[in-house]
Short mmCIF file of N, CA and C and ligand atoms in Angstrom, two decimals:
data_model
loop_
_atom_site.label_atom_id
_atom_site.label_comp_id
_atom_site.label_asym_id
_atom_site.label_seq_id
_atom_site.Cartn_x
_atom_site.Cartn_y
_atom_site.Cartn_z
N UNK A 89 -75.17 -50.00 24.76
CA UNK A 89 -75.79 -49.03 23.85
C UNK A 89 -75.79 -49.59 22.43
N UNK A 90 -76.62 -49.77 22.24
CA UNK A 90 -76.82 -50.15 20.91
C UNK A 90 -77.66 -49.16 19.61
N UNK A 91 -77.51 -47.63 20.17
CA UNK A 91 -77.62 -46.85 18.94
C UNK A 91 -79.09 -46.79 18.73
N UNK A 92 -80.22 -47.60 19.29
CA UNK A 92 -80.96 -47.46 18.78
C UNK A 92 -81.84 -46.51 19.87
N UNK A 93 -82.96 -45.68 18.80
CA UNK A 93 -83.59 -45.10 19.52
C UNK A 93 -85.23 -44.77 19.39
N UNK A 94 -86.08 -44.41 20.13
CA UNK A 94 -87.31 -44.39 19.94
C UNK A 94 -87.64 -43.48 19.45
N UNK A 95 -88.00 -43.78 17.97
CA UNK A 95 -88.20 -42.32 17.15
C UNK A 95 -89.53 -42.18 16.98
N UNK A 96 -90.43 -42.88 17.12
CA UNK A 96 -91.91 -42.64 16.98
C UNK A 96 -92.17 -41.16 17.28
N UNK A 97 -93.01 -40.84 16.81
CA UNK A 97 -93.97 -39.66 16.94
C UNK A 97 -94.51 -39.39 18.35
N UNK A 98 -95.13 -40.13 18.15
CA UNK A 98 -96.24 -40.15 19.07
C UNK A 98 -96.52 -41.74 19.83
N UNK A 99 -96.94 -41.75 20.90
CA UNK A 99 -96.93 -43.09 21.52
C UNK A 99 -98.16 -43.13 22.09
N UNK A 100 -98.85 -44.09 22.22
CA UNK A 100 -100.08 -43.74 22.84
C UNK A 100 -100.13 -43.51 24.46
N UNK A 101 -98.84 -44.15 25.09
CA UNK A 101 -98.66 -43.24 26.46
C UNK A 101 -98.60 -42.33 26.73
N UNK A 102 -98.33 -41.57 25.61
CA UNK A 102 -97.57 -40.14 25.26
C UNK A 102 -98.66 -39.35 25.78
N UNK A 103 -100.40 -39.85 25.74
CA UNK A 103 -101.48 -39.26 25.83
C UNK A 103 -102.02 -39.26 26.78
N UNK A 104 -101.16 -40.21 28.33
CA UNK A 104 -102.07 -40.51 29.20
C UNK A 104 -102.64 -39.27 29.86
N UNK A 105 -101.71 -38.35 29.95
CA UNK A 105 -101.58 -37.26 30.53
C UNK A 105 -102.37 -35.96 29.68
N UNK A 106 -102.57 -36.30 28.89
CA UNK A 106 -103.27 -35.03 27.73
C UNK A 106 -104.77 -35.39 27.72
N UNK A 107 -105.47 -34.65 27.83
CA UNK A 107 -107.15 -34.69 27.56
C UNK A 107 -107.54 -33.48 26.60
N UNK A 108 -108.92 -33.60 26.67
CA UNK A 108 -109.10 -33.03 25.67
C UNK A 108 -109.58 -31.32 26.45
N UNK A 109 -108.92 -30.13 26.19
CA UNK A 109 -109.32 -29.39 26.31
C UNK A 109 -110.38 -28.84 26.55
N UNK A 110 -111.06 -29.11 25.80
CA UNK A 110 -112.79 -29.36 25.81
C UNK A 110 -113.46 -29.86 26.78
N UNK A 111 -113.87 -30.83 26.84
CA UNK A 111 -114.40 -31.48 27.41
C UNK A 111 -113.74 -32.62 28.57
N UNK A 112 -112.30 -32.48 28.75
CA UNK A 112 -111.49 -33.53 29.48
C UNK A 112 -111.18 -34.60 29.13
N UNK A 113 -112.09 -35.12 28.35
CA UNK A 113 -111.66 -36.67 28.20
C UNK A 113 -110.51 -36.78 27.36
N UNK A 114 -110.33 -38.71 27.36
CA UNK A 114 -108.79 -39.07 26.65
C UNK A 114 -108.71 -38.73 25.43
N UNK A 115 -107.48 -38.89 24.95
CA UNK A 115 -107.53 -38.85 22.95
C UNK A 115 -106.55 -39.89 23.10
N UNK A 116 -106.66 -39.96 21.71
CA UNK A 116 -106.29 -41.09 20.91
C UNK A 116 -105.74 -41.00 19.52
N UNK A 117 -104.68 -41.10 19.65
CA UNK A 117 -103.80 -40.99 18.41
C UNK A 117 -104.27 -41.53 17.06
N UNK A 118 -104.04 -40.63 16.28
CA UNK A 118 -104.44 -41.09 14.86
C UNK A 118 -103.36 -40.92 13.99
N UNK A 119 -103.41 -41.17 12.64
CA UNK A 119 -102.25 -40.64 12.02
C UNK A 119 -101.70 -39.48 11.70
N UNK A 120 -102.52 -38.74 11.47
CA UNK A 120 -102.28 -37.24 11.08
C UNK A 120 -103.12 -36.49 12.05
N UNK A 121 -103.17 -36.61 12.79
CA UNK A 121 -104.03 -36.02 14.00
C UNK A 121 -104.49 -36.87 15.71
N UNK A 122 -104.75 -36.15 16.54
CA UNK A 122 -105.17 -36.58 18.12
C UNK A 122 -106.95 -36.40 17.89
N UNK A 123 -107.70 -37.31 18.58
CA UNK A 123 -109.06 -37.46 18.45
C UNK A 123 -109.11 -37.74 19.42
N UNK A 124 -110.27 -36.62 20.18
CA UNK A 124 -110.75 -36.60 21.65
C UNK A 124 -111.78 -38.15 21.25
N UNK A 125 -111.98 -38.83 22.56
CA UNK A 125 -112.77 -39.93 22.29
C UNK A 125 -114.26 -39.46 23.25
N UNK A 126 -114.44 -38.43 24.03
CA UNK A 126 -115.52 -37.60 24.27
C UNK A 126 -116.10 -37.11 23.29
N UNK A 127 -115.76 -36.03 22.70
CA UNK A 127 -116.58 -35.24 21.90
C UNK A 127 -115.81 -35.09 20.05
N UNK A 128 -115.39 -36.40 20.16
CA UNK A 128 -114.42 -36.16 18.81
C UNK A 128 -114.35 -35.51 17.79
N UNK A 129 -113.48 -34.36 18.69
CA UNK A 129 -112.74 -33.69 18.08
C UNK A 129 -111.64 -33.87 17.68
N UNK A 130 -111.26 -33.41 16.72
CA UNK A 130 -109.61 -33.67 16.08
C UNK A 130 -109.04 -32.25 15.65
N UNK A 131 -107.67 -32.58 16.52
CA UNK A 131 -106.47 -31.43 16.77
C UNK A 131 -105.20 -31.55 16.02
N UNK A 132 -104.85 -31.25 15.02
CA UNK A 132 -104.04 -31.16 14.60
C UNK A 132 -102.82 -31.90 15.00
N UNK A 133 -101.70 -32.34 14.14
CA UNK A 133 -100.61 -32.85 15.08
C UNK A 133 -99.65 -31.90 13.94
N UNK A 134 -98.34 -31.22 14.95
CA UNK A 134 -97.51 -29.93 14.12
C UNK A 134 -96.20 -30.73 14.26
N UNK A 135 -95.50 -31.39 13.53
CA UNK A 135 -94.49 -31.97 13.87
C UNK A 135 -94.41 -33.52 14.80
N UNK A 136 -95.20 -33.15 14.71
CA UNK A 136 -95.36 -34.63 15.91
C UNK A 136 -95.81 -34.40 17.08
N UNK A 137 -96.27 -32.97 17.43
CA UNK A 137 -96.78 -32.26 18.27
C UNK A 137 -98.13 -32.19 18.50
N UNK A 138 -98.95 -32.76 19.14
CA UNK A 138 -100.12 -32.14 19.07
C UNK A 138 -100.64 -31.16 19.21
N UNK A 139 -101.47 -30.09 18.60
CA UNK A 139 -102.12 -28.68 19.70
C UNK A 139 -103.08 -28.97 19.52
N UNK A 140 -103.17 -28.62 20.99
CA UNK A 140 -104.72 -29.17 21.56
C UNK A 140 -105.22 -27.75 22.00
N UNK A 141 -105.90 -27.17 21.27
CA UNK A 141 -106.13 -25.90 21.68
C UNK A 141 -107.80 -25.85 20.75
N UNK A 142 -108.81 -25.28 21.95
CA UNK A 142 -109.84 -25.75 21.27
C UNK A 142 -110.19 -24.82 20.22
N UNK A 143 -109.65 -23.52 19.87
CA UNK A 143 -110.04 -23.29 18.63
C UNK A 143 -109.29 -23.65 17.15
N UNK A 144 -108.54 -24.76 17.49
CA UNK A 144 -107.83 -24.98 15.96
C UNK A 144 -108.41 -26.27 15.77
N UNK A 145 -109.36 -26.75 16.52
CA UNK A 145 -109.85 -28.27 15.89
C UNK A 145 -110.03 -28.10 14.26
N UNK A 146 -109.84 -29.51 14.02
CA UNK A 146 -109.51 -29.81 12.28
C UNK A 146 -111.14 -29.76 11.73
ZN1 ZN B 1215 -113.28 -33.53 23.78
#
């Protein structure tokens, strides 16, 4: 153990599993936000959280 740990936010694996509400397709991490790569939209990120909820697109 060497103490260290994975503090990132967000990972882009983190997304394999998340689509876009909308329309299904992948997203793709941005800095201050997730961007459907279908219909790019961008969802907020709350903490490091994304919500992907289609009426709060940015
Ligand atoms: Zn979409």
């Amino acid at each position: 153990m060497d103490g260290k740990m994975n503090t990132s936010p967000l990972l882009p694996e983190d997304l394999r599993w998340v689509v876009c509400p909308v329309c299904h397709q992948p997203l793709e991490s941005q800095p201050e936000s997730i961007r459907c790569t279908g219909c790019l939209r961008r969802y907020p990120l709350v903490d490091g959280i994304p919500v992907l909820l289609a009426d709060r697109t940015l």
